[in-house]
CSV table of C-alpha atoms and ligand atoms in Angstrom, one decimal:
chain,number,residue,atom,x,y,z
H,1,UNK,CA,22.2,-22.0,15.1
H,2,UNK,CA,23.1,-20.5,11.6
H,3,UNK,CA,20.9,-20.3,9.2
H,4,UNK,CA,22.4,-19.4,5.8
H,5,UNK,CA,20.2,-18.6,2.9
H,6,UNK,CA,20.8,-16.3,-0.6
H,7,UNK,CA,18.2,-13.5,0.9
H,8,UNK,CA,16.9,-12.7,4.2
H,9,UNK,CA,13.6,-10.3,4.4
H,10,UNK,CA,13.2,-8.7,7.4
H,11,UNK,CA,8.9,-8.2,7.5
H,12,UNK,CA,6.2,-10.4,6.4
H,13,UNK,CA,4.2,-7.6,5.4
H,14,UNK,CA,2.6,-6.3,2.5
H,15,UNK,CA,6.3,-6.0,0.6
H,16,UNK,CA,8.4,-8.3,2.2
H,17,UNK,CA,5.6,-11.3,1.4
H,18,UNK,CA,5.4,-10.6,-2.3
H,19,UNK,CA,9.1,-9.9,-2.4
H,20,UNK,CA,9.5,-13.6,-1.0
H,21,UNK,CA,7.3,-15.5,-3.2
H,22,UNK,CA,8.7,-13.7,-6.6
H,23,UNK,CA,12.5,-14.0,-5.2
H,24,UNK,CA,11.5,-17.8,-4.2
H,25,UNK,CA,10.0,-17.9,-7.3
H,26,UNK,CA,13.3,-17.1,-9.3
H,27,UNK,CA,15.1,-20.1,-7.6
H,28,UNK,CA,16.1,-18.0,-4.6
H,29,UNK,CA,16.8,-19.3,-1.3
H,30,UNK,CA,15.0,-17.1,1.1
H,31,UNK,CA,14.0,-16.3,4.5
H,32,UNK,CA,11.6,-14.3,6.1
H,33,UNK,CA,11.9,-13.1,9.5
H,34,UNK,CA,9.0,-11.9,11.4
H,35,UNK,CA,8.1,-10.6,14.8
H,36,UNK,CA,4.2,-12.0,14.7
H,37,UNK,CA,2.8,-15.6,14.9
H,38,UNK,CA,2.2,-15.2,11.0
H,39,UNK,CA,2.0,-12.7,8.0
H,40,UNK,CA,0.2,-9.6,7.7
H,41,UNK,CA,-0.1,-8.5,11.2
H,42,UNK,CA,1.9,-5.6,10.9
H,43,UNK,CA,0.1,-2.5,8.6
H,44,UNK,CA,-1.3,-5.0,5.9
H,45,UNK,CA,-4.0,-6.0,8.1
H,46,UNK,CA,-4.5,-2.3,8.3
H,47,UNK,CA,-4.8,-1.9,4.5
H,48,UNK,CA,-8.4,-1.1,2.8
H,49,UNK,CA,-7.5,-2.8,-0.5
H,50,UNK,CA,-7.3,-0.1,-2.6
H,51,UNK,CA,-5.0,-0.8,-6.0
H,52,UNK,CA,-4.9,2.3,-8.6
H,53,UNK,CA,-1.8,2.7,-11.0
H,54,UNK,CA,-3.0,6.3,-11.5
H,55,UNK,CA,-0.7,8.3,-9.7
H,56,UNK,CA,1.1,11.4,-10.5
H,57,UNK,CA,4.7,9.8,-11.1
H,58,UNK,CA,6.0,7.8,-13.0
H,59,UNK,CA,8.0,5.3,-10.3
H,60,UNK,CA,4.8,4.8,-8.8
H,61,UNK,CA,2.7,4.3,-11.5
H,62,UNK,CA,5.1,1.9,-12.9
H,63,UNK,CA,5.1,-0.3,-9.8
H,64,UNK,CA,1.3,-0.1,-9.2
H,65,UNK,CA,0.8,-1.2,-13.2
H,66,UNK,CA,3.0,-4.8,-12.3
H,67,UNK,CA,0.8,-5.1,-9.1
H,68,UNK,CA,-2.3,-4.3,-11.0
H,69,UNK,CA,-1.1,-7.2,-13.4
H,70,UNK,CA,-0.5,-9.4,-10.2
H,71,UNK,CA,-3.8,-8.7,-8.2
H,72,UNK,CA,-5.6,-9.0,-11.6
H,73,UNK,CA,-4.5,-12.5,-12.8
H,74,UNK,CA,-4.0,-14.0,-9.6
H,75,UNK,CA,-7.0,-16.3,-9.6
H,76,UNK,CA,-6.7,-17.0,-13.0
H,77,UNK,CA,-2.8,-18.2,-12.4
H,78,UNK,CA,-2.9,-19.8,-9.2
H,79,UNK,CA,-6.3,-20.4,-8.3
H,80,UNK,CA,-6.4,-18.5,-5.1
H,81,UNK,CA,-9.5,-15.8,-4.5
H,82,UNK,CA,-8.3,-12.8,-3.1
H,83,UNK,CA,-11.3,-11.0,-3.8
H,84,UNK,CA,-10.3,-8.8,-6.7
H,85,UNK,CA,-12.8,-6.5,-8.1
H,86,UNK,CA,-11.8,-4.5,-11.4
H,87,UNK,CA,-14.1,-1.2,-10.2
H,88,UNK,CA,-11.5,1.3,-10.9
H,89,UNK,CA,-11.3,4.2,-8.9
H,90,UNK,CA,-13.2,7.9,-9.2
H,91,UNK,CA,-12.3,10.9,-7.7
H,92,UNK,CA,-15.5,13.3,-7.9
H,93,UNK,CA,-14.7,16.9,-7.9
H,94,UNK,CA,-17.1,19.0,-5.9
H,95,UNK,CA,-15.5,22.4,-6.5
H,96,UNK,CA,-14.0,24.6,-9.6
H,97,UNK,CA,-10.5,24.7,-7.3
H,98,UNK,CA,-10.6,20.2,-7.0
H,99,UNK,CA,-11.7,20.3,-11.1
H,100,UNK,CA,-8.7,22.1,-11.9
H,101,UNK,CA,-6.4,19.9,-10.1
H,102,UNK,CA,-7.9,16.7,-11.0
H,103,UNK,CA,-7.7,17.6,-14.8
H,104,UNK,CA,-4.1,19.1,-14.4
H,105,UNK,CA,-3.1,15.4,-13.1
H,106,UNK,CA,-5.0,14.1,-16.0
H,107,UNK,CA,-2.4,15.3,-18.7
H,108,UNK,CA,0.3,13.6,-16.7
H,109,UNK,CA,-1.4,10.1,-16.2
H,110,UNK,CA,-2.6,10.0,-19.5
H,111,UNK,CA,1.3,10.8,-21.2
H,112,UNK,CA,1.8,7.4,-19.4
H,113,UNK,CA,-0.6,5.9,-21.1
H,114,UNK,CA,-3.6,5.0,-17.9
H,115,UNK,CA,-7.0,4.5,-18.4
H,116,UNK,CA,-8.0,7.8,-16.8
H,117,UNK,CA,-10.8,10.2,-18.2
H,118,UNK,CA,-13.0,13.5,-17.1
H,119,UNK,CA,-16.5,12.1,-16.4
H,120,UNK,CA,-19.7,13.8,-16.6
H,121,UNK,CA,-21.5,14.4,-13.0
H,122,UNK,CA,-24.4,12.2,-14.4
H,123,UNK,CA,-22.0,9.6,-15.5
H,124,UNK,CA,-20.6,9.9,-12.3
H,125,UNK,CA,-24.1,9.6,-10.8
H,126,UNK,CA,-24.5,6.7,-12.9
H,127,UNK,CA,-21.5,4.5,-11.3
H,128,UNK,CA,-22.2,5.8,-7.7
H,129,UNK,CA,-26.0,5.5,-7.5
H,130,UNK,CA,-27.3,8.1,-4.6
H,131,UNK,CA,-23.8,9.9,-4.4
H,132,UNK,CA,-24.6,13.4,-2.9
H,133,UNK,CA,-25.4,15.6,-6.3
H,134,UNK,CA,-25.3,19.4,-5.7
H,135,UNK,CA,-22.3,21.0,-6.1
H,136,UNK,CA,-20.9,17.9,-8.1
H,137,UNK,CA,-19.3,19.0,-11.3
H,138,UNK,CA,-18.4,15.5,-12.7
H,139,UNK,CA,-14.6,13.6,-11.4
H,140,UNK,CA,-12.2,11.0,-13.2
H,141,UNK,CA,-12.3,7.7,-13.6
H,142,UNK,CA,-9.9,5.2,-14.2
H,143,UNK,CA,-11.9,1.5,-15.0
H,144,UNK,CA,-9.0,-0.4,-14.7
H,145,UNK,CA,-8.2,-0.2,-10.9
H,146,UNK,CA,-9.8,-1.8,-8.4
H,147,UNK,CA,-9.5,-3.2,-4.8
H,148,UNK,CA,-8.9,-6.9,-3.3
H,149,UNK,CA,-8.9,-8.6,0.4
H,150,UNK,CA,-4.9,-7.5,2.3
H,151,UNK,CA,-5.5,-10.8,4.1
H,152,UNK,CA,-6.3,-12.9,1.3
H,153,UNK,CA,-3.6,-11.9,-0.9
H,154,UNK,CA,-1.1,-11.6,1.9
H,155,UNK,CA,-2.2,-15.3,2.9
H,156,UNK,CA,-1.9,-16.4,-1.2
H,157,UNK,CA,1.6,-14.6,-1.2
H,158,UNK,CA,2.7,-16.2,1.5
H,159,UNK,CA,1.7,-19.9,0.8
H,160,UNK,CA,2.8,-20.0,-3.0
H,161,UNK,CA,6.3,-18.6,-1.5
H,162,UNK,CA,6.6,-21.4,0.6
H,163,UNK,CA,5.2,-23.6,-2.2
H,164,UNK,CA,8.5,-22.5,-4.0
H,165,UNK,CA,10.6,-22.8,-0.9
H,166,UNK,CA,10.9,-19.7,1.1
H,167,UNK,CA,11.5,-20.3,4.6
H,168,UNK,CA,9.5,-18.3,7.3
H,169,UNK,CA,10.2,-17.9,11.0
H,170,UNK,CA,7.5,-16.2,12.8
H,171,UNK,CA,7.9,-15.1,16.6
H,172,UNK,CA,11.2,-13.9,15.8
H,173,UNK,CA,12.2,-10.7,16.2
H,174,UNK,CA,15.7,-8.9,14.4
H,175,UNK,CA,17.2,-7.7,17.5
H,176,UNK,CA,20.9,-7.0,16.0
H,177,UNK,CA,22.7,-6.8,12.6
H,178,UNK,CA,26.5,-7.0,12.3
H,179,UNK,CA,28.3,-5.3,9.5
H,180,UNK,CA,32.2,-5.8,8.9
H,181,UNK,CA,33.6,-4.6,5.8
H,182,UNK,CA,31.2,-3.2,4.6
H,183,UNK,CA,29.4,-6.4,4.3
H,184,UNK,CA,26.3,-7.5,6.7
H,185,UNK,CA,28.1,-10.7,8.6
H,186,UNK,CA,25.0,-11.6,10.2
H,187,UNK,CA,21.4,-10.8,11.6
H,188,UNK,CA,20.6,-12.1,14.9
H,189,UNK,CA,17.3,-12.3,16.1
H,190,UNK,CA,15.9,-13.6,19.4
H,191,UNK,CA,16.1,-17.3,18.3
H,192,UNK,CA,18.3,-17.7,15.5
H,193,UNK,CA,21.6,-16.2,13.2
H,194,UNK,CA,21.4,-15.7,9.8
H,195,UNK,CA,23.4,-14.9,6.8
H,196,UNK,CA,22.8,-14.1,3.6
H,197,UNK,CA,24.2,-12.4,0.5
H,198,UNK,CA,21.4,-10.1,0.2
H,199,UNK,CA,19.3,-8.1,3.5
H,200,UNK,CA,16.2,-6.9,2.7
H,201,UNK,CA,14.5,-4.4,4.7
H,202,UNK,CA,11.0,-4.6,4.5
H,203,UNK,CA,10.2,-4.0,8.3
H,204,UNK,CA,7.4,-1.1,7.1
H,205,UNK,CA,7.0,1.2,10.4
H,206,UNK,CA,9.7,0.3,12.3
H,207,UNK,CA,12.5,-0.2,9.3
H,208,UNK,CA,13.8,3.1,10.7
H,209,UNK,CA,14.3,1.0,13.8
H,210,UNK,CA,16.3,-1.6,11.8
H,211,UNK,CA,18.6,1.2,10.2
H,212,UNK,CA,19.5,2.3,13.4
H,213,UNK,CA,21.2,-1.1,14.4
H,214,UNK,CA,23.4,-0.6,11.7
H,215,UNK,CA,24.1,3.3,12.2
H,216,UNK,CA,21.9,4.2,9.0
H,217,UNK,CA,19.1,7.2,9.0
H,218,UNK,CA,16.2,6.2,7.0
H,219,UNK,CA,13.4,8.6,7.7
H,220,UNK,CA,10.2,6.8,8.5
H,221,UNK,CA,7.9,8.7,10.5
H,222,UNK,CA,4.4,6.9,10.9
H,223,UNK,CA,1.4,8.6,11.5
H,224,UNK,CA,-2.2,6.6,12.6
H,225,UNK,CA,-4.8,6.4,10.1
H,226,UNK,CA,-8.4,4.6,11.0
H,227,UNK,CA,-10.9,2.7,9.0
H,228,UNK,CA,-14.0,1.0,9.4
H,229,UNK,CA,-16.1,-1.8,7.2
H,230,UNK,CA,-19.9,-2.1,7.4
H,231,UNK,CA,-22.2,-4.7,7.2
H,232,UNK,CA,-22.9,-6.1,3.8
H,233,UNK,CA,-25.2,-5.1,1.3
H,234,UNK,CA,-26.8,-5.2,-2.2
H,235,UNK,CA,-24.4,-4.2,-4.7
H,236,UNK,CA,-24.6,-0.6,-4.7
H,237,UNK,CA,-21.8,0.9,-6.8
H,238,UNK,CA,-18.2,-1.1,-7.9
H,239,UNK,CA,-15.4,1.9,-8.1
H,240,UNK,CA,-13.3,3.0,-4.7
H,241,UNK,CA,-14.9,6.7,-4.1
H,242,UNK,CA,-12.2,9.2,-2.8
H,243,UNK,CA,-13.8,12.6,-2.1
H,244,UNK,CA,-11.4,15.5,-1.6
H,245,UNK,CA,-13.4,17.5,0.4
H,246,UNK,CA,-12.0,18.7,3.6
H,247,UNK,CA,-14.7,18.5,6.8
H,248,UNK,CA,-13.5,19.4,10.0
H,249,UNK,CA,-10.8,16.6,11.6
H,250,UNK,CA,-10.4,14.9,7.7
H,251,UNK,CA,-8.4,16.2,4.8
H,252,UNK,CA,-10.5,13.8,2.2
H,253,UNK,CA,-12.1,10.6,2.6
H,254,UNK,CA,-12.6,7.0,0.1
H,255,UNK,CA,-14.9,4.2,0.6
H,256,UNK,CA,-15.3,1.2,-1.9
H,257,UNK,CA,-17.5,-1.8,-1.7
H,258,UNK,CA,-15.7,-4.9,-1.5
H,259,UNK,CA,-15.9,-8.6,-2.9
H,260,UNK,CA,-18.5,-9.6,0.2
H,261,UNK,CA,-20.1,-6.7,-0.3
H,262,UNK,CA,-19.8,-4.6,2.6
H,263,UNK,CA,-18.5,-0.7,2.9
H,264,UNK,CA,-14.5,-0.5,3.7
H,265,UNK,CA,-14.8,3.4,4.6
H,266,UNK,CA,-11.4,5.2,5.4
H,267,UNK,CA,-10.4,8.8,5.7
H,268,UNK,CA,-7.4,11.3,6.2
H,269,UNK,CA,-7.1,12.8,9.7
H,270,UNK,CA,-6.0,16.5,9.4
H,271,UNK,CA,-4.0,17.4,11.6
H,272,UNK,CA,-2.1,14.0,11.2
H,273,UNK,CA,-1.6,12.2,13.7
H,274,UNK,CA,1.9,11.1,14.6
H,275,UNK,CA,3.5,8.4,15.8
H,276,UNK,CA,3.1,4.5,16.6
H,277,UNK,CA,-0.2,4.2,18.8
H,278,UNK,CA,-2.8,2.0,17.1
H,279,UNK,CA,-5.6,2.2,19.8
H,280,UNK,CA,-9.1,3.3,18.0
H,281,UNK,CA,-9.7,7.4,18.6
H,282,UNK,CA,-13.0,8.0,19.9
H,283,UNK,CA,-13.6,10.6,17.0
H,284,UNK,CA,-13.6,8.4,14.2
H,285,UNK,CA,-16.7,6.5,14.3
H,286,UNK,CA,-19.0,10.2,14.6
H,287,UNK,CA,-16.4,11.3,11.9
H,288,UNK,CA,-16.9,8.8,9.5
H,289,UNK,CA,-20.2,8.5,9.6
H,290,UNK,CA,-21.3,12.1,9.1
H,291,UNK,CA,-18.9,12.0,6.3
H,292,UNK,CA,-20.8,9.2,4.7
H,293,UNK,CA,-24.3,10.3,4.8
H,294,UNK,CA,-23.7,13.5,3.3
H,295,UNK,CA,-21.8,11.7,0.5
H,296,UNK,CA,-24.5,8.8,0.3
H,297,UNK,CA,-27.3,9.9,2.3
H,298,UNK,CA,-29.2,6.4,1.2
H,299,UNK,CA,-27.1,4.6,3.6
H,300,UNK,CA,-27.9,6.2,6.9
H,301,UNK,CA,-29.3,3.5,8.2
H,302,UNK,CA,-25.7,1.2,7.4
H,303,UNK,CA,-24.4,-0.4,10.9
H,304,UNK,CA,-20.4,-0.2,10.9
H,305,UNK,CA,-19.2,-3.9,11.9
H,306,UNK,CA,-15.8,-2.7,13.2
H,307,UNK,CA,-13.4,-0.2,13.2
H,308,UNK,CA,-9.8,-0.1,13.9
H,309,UNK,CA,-6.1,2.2,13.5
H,310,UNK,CA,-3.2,1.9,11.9
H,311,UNK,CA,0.1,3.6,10.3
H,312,UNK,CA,1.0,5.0,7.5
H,313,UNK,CA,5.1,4.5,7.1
H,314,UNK,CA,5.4,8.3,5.8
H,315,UNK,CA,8.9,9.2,4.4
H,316,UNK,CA,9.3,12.9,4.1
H,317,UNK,CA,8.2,13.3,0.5
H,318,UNK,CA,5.1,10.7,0.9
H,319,UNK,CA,7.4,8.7,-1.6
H,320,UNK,CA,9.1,4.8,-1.1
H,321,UNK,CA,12.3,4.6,-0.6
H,322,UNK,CA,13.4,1.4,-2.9
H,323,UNK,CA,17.2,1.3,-2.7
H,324,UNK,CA,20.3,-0.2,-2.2
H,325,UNK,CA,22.2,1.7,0.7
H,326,UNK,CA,26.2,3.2,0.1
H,327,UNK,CA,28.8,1.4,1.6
H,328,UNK,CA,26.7,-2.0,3.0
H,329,UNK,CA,27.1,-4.1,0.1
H,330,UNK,CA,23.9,-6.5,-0.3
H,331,UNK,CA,21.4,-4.3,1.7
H,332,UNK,CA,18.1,-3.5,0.0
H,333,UNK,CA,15.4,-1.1,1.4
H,334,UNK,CA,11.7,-1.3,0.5
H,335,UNK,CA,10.3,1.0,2.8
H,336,UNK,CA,8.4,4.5,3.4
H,337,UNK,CA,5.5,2.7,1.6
H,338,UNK,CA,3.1,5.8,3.1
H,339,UNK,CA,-0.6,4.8,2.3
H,340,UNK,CA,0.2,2.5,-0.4
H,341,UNK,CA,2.2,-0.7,0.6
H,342,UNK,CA,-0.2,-3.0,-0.6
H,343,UNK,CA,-0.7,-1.6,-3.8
H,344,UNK,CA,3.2,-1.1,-4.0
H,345,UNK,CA,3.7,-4.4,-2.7
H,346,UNK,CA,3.7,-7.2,-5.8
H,347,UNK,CA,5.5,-4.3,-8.3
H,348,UNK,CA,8.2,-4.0,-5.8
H,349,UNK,CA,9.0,-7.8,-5.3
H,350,UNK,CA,9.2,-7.9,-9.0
H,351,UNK,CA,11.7,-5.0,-9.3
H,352,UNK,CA,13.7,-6.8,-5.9
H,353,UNK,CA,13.6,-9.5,-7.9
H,354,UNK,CA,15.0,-8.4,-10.9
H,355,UNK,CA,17.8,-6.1,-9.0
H,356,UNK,CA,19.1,-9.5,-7.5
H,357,UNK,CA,18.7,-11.4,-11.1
H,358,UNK,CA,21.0,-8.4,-12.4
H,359,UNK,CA,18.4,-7.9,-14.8
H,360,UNK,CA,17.1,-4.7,-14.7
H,361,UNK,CA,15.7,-2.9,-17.3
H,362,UNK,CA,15.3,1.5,-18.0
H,363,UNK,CA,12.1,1.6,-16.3
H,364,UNK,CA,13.8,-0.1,-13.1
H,365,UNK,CA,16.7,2.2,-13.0
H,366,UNK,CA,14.6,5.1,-13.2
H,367,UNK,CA,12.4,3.9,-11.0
H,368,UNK,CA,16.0,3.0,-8.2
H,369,UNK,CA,17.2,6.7,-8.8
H,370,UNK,CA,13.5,8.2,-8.2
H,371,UNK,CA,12.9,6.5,-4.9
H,372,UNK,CA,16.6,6.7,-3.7
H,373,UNK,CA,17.6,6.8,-0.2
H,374,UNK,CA,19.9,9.5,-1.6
H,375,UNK,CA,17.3,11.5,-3.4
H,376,UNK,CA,16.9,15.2,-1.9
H,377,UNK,CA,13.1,14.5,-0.4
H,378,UNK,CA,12.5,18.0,-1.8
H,379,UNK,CA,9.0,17.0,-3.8
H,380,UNK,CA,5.5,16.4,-2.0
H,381,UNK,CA,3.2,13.6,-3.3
H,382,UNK,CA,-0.3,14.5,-3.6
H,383,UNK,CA,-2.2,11.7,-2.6
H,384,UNK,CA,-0.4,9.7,-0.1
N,401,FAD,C1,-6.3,2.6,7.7
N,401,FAD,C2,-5.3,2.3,6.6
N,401,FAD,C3,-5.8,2.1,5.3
N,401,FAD,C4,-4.9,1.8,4.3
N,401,FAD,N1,-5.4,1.5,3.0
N,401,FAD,C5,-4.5,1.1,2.1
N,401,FAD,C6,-5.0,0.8,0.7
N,401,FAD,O1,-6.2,0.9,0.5
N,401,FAD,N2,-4.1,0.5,-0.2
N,401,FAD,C7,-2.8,0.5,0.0
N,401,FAD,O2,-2.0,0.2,-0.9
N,401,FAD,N3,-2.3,0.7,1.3
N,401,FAD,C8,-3.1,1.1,2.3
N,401,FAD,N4,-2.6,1.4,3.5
N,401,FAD,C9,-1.2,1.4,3.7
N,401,FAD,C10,-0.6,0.1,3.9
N,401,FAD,O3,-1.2,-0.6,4.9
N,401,FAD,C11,0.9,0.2,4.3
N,401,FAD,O4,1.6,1.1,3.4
N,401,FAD,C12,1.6,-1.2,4.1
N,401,FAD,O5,1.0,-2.2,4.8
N,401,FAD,C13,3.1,-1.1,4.5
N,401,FAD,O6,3.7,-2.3,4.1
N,401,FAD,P1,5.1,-2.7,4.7
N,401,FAD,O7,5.4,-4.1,4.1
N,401,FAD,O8,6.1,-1.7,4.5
N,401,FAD,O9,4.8,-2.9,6.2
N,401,FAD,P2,4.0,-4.0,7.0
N,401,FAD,O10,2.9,-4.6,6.2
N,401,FAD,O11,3.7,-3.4,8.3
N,401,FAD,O12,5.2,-5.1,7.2
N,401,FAD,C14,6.3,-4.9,8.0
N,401,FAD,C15,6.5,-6.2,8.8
N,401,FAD,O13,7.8,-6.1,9.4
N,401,FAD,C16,7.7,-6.7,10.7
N,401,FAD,N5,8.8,-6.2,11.5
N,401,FAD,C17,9.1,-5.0,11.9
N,401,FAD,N6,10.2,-4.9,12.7
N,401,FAD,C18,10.7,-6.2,12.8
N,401,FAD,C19,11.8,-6.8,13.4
N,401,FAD,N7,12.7,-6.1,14.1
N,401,FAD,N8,11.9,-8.2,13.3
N,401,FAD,C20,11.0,-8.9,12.6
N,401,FAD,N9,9.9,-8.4,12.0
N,401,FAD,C21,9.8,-7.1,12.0
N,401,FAD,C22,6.4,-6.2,11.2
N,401,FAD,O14,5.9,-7.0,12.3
N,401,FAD,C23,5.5,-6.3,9.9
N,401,FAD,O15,4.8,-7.5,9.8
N,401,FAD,C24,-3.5,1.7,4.6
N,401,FAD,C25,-3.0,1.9,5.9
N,401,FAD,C26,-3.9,2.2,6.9
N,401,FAD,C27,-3.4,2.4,8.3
């Protein structure tokens, strides 16, 4: 069987969902091809919920601003509760070395125009009631972020796309892709054949596995990241907390409280730990707790529900790669989404969508040369 559609997306994930509903939205035939019984079940189940737009560049703050707009409005527009909370982000500094850096970064998110300001330690005290007080010397804070549910919103993506007529297959896997001409003739998964005009890659950690069918290097390299979420409790504080202190096994460490008011706690491994395995380490729950109570002692006594692991699709610069590939007309990558495919996620289905429509604007090329496949991967991100 052939299935012929404008755009095929290979992922339901936290890009290739969004990318659906705003192509599908535009009048776009689409399908989505995915390997689980349903969307999600790749790394955007893995997800926290964090959203910030303050970053350090401009692609990325760009893309997180539309998403912002998207997770922000969403209820409003569709109806849908995703459990959005506007509880903006804070990054308290605990040292003169962390103050430094966090201020430096403050004079290039604020020439971009985000809500981003130097707080006072007892402001900060203020909007994290109980947060440990010693060495603090105040930390930034951006009002406007915030944090929602992965599954919700993946789950509101993914029925207002099919409202507007994207087609999803689930239990299929892309097993082949044929290129002749320079043009993809077809994708051939375990079930079906497609073809399309337009291939996008959204296949998150293993897109590097989809290049490969079509002799292309794109260099993914995931690495395992855990998280936990507690039982609820009374609201405590609203912004997502991300201390950069290093402790021993964890380069820094964010928590936030979410919309059902339990703890979603998260934190860096250091070293990293490469490659695909997504079984729970038996480090993480001692690690994340001790990590905890000296940052909130008050919630010693807070029994962690669940934990569990996932990956972080790291390119070699911790940025995207959002491109269209030499030589294979119609292919689109949206990949290398590091630690921050679901708040990439909406902004980049917009700027899909408006590379397809042929109406791109400055912002979106400059974005498309930034995050090129073709781009040296010479920088380093900060904050993956
Ligand atoms: C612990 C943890 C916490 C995180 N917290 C945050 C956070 O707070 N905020 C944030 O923005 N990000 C966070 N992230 C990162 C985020 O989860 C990822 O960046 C994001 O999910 C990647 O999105 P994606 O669409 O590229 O990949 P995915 O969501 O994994 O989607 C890719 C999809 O492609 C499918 N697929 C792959 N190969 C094939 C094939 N051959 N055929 C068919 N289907 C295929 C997969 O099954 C999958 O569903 C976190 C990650 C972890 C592990």
């Amino acid at each position: 069987m052939s299935n012929i559609h404008d755009i095929v997306i290979i992922g339901a994930g936290s890009v290739g969902t969004p990318a659906a509903f705003y192509l599908a939205e535009s009048g776009f035939k689409v399908a989505v091809i995915e390997k689980y019984a349903s969307p999600g079940q790749g790394q955007n189940k893995s997800a926290i919920g964090g959203i910030r737009a303050t970053h350090s560049d401009a692609a990325k703050i760009w893309l997180c601003q539309d998403s912002l707009k998207a997770f922000s409005t969403w209820k409003e527009k569709y109806g849908d509760d995703i459990g959005w909370i506007q509880g903006g982000y804070t990054f308290p500094a605990y040292s003169e070395e962390t103050e430094k850096m966090l201020k430096d970064l403050l004079i290039v998110q604020k020439k971009y125009g985000l809500n981003i300001n130097w707080i006072s330690k007892e402001e900060i005290k203020e909007i994290v009631p109980g947060i440990y007080e010693k060495e603090l010397r105040g930390g930034t804070f951006s009002p406007e972020d915030g944090n929602a549910s992965p599954l919700s919103s993946i789950n509101a993506f993914y029925f207002r796309a099919k409202e507007k007529g994207a087609d999803f297959y689930f239990n299929e896997k892309v097993i082949n892709i044929t290129v002749n001409n320079g043009k993809i003739e077809n994708i051939r998964t375990n079930k079906n054949i497609f073809s399309s005009k337009w291939v996008i890659n959204t296949a998150g950690a293993e897109a590097g596995e989809i290049g490969k069918m079509i002799n292309l290097n794109i260099p993914i390299m995931p690495d395992s990241h855990e998280a936990c979420i507690t039982e609820p409790i009374a609201r405590l504080f609203y912004p997502l907390v991300v201390d950069l202190r290093k402790r021993p096994g964890s380069k820094n460490f964010y928590f936030y409280q979410n919309a059902e008011n339990q703890l979603v706690i998260c934190l860096t491994p250091e070293p990293i730990i490469p490659g695909t395995d997504r079984r729970s380490t038996s480090k993480f729950l001692l690690q994340v707790s001790r990590r905890m109570i000296e940052t909130i002692p008050r919630l010693a006594n807070l029994k962690i529900r669940r934990i569990w692991r996932g990956l972080y699709p790291m390119t070699p610069d911790g940025f995207p790669i959002i491109s269209t590939v030499k030589n294979i007309e119609g292919l689109i990558l949206a990949v290398g989404m590091c630690g921050q495919g679901f708040m990439l996620g909406p902004g980049t289905g917009m700027l899909i969508t408006r590379l397809i429509s042929e109406k791109l604007n400055k912002k979106d090329n400059f974005i498309l040369n930034s995050l090129s496949l073709y781009r040296s991967f010479s920088g380093m991100e900060a904050f993956k």
